[in-house]
Amino acid sequence: MARVPRDPEDETARILHLQHEVDQLKEAVASHAVVDQAIGVIVALGRVTPDEGWVILREVSQHTNIKLRNVSELILIWGRSGEMPEQIRVELEALLDQHGPTQIPGAPPLE
């Protein structure tokens, strides 16, 4: 059972702790949504399953040493602007090619 604060200092500390937890949960939900949307882009682009899309996204992140959320955000920006950093584009194309030949629209022609 949770301890009930007795003095105002305990109550203030508990409120601050709970606010910090709420902030972390909000960030986690937002991050999860961005990752899910990026998986959707990969699924549509590569005609792969959602599970394969997750693996591809995770591997792009690992191979480029860029945080998963940041890679996801860059993929979503690409979906709106058509621009993607070359490092991510090359890795994404290579991983999608493992599941069948795919070229990202707007990318230089494959050789």
Short mmCIF file of C-alpha atoms in Angstrom, two decimals:
data_model
loop_
_atom_site.label_atom_id
_atom_site.label_comp_id
_atom_site.label_asym_id
_atom_site.label_seq_id
_atom_site.Cartn_x
_atom_site.Cartn_y
_atom_site.Cartn_z
CA MET A 1 0.00 0.00 0.00
CA ALA A 2 1.28 3.48 -0.84
CA ARG A 3 2.43 5.66 1.99
CA VAL A 4 0.17 8.65 2.63
CA PRO A 5 2.21 11.84 3.10
CA ARG A 6 1.70 13.49 6.47
CA ASP A 7 3.49 16.81 6.17
CA PRO A 8 3.41 19.44 3.38
CA GLU A 9 7.02 18.75 2.33
CA ASP A 10 6.20 15.06 1.74
CA GLU A 11 3.09 16.05 -0.24
CA THR A 12 5.06 18.49 -2.39
CA ALA A 13 7.76 15.92 -3.08
CA ARG A 14 5.15 13.30 -4.00
CA ILE A 15 3.35 15.73 -6.33
CA LEU A 16 6.63 16.61 -8.06
CA HIS A 17 7.49 12.93 -8.41
CA LEU A 18 4.08 12.14 -9.91
CA GLN A 19 4.34 15.09 -12.30
CA HIS A 20 7.71 13.79 -13.48
CA GLU A 21 6.17 10.35 -14.08
CA VAL A 22 3.28 11.89 -16.04
CA ASP A 23 5.74 13.85 -18.19
CA GLN A 24 7.74 10.68 -18.91
CA LEU A 25 4.58 8.79 -19.86
CA LYS A 26 3.49 11.58 -22.21
CA GLU A 27 6.90 11.47 -23.90
CA ALA A 28 6.72 7.69 -24.23
CA VAL A 29 3.28 7.85 -25.85
CA ALA A 30 4.42 10.54 -28.31
CA SER A 31 7.57 8.58 -29.15
CA HIS A 32 5.59 5.38 -29.68
CA ALA A 33 3.24 7.16 -32.09
CA VAL A 34 6.17 8.49 -34.15
CA VAL A 35 7.76 5.04 -34.35
CA ASP A 36 4.44 3.42 -35.33
CA GLN A 37 3.91 5.99 -38.09
CA ALA A 38 7.43 5.41 -39.45
CA ILE A 39 6.79 1.66 -39.47
CA GLY A 40 3.66 2.39 -41.50
CA VAL A 41 5.70 4.33 -44.05
CA ILE A 42 8.18 1.46 -44.32
CA VAL A 43 5.36 -1.08 -44.67
CA ALA A 44 3.79 0.92 -47.50
CA LEU A 45 7.11 1.68 -49.18
CA GLY A 46 8.60 -1.79 -49.03
CA ARG A 47 5.42 -3.82 -49.13
CA VAL A 48 6.55 -5.66 -46.00
CA THR A 49 4.67 -6.80 -42.94
CA PRO A 50 4.48 -4.55 -39.86
CA ASP A 51 6.83 -6.94 -38.04
CA GLU A 52 9.35 -6.66 -40.88
CA GLY A 53 8.87 -2.88 -40.88
CA TRP A 54 9.77 -2.82 -37.17
CA VAL A 55 12.90 -4.93 -37.79
CA ILE A 56 13.97 -2.69 -40.70
CA LEU A 57 13.43 0.49 -38.67
CA ARG A 58 15.35 -0.91 -35.72
CA GLU A 59 18.22 -2.03 -37.96
CA VAL A 60 18.42 1.36 -39.70
CA SER A 61 18.74 2.90 -36.26
CA GLN A 62 21.41 0.44 -35.17
CA HIS A 63 23.43 0.58 -38.41
CA THR A 64 23.43 4.39 -38.53
CA ASN A 65 23.91 4.82 -34.77
CA ILE A 66 20.94 7.22 -34.69
CA LYS A 67 18.26 6.88 -32.02
CA LEU A 68 15.15 5.01 -33.13
CA ARG A 69 12.88 7.97 -32.49
CA ASN A 70 15.15 10.28 -34.50
CA VAL A 71 15.26 7.88 -37.45
CA SER A 72 11.47 7.62 -37.24
CA GLU A 73 11.10 11.40 -37.25
CA LEU A 74 13.41 11.70 -40.27
CA ILE A 75 11.37 9.10 -42.17
CA LEU A 76 8.18 11.03 -41.38
CA ILE A 77 9.80 14.30 -42.50
CA TRP A 78 10.82 12.54 -45.72
CA GLY A 79 7.18 11.57 -46.21
CA ARG A 80 6.21 15.26 -46.11
CA SER A 81 9.20 16.90 -47.78
CA GLY A 82 10.76 14.21 -49.95
CA GLU A 83 14.14 14.82 -48.30
CA MET A 84 16.03 12.16 -46.37
CA PRO A 85 19.61 12.16 -45.09
CA GLU A 86 21.74 10.02 -47.40
CA GLN A 87 23.03 7.83 -44.57
CA ILE A 88 19.48 6.79 -43.65
CA ARG A 89 18.34 6.49 -47.28
CA VAL A 90 21.21 4.16 -48.18
CA GLU A 91 20.67 1.95 -45.14
CA LEU A 92 16.88 1.88 -45.60
CA GLU A 93 17.22 0.93 -49.27
CA ALA A 94 19.71 -1.82 -48.45
CA LEU A 95 17.43 -3.31 -45.81
CA LEU A 96 14.36 -3.04 -48.03
CA ASP A 97 16.32 -4.74 -50.84
CA GLN A 98 16.73 -7.75 -48.55
CA HIS A 99 12.93 -8.09 -48.77
CA GLY A 100 12.73 -7.38 -52.51
CA PRO A 101 14.05 -4.66 -54.83
CA THR A 102 12.71 -1.31 -53.71
CA GLN A 103 13.89 2.20 -54.47
CA ILE A 104 12.82 5.18 -52.41
CA PRO A 105 10.98 7.65 -54.67
CA GLY A 106 13.13 10.67 -55.45
CA ALA A 107 16.39 8.87 -54.64
CA PRO A 108 19.20 8.68 -57.20
CA PRO A 109 18.84 5.70 -59.57
CA LEU A 110 20.20 2.37 -58.40
CA GLU A 111 23.28 1.16 -60.24
#
